XYZ file of C-alpha atoms in Angstrom:
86
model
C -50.378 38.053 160.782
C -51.051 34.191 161.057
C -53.472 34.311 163.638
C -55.520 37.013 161.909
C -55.152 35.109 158.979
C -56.456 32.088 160.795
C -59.327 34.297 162.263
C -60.785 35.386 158.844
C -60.852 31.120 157.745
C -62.699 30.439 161.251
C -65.423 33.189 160.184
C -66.222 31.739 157.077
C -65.939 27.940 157.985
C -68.416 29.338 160.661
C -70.725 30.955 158.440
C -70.568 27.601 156.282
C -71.021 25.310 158.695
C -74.226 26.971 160.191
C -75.786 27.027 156.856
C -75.160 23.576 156.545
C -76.596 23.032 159.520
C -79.883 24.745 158.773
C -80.219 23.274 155.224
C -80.451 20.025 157.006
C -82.053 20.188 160.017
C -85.173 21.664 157.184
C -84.315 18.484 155.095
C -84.811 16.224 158.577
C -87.656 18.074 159.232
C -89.628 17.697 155.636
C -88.458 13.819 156.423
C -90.075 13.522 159.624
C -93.448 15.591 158.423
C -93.328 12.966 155.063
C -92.950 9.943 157.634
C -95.634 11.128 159.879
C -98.303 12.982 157.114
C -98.001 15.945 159.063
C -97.642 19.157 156.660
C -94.332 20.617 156.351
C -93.728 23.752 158.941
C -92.935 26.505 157.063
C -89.165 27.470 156.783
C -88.431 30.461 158.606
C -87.667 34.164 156.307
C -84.644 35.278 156.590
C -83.596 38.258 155.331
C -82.084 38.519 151.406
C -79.062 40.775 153.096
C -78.398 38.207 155.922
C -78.106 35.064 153.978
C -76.320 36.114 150.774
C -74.093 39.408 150.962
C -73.907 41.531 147.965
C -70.881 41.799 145.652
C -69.725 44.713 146.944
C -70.266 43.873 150.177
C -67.893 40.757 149.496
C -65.487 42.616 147.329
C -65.092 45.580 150.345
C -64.923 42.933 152.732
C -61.939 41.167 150.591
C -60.516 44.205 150.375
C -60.098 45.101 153.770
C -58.561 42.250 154.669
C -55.666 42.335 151.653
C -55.347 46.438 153.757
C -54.784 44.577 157.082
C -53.069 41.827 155.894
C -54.713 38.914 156.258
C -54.663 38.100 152.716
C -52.043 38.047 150.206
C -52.131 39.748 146.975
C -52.507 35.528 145.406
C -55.320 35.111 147.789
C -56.732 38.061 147.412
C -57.012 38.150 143.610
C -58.255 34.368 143.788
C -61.059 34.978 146.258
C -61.914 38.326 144.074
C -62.921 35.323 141.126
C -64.454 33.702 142.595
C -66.966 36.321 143.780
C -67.167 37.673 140.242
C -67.642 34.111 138.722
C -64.352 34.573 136.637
């Protein structure tokens, strides 16, 4: 149960770290257009769904992993805040 434990931490550190990624390689690139005088290229849409997941979508998601196992019940009711902001 470790490793898929383990797995579900690696997904989200992913998801975080390519975000943080994107948010600056925009800020490096507003730099480099300020520096220059170019304009600023446009950041590219993404969709609403893509970038933030609903609620529910999170909630489901939290609870299929407490199902599998991956989460314990202390895990799974402090993730289940901090979605809801509690």
């Amino acid at each position: 149960m470790s490793l898929l434990r383990t797995a579900a931490r690696a997904s989200v550190a992913t998801r975080v770290i390519g975000s943080t990624h994107r948010r600056q390689q925009q800020r490096w690139a507003a730099q480099d257009a300020a520096a220059t005088g170019q304009p600023q290229p446009a950041a590219p849409e993404t969709p609403a769904l893509a970038a933030e997941p609903s609620v529910l979508d999170q909630l489901a998601q939290l609870g299929e992993l407490r199902a599998s196992g991956v989460l314990t019940e202390a895990e799974f009711e402090a993730q289940k805040a901090r979605i809801l902001n509690l």
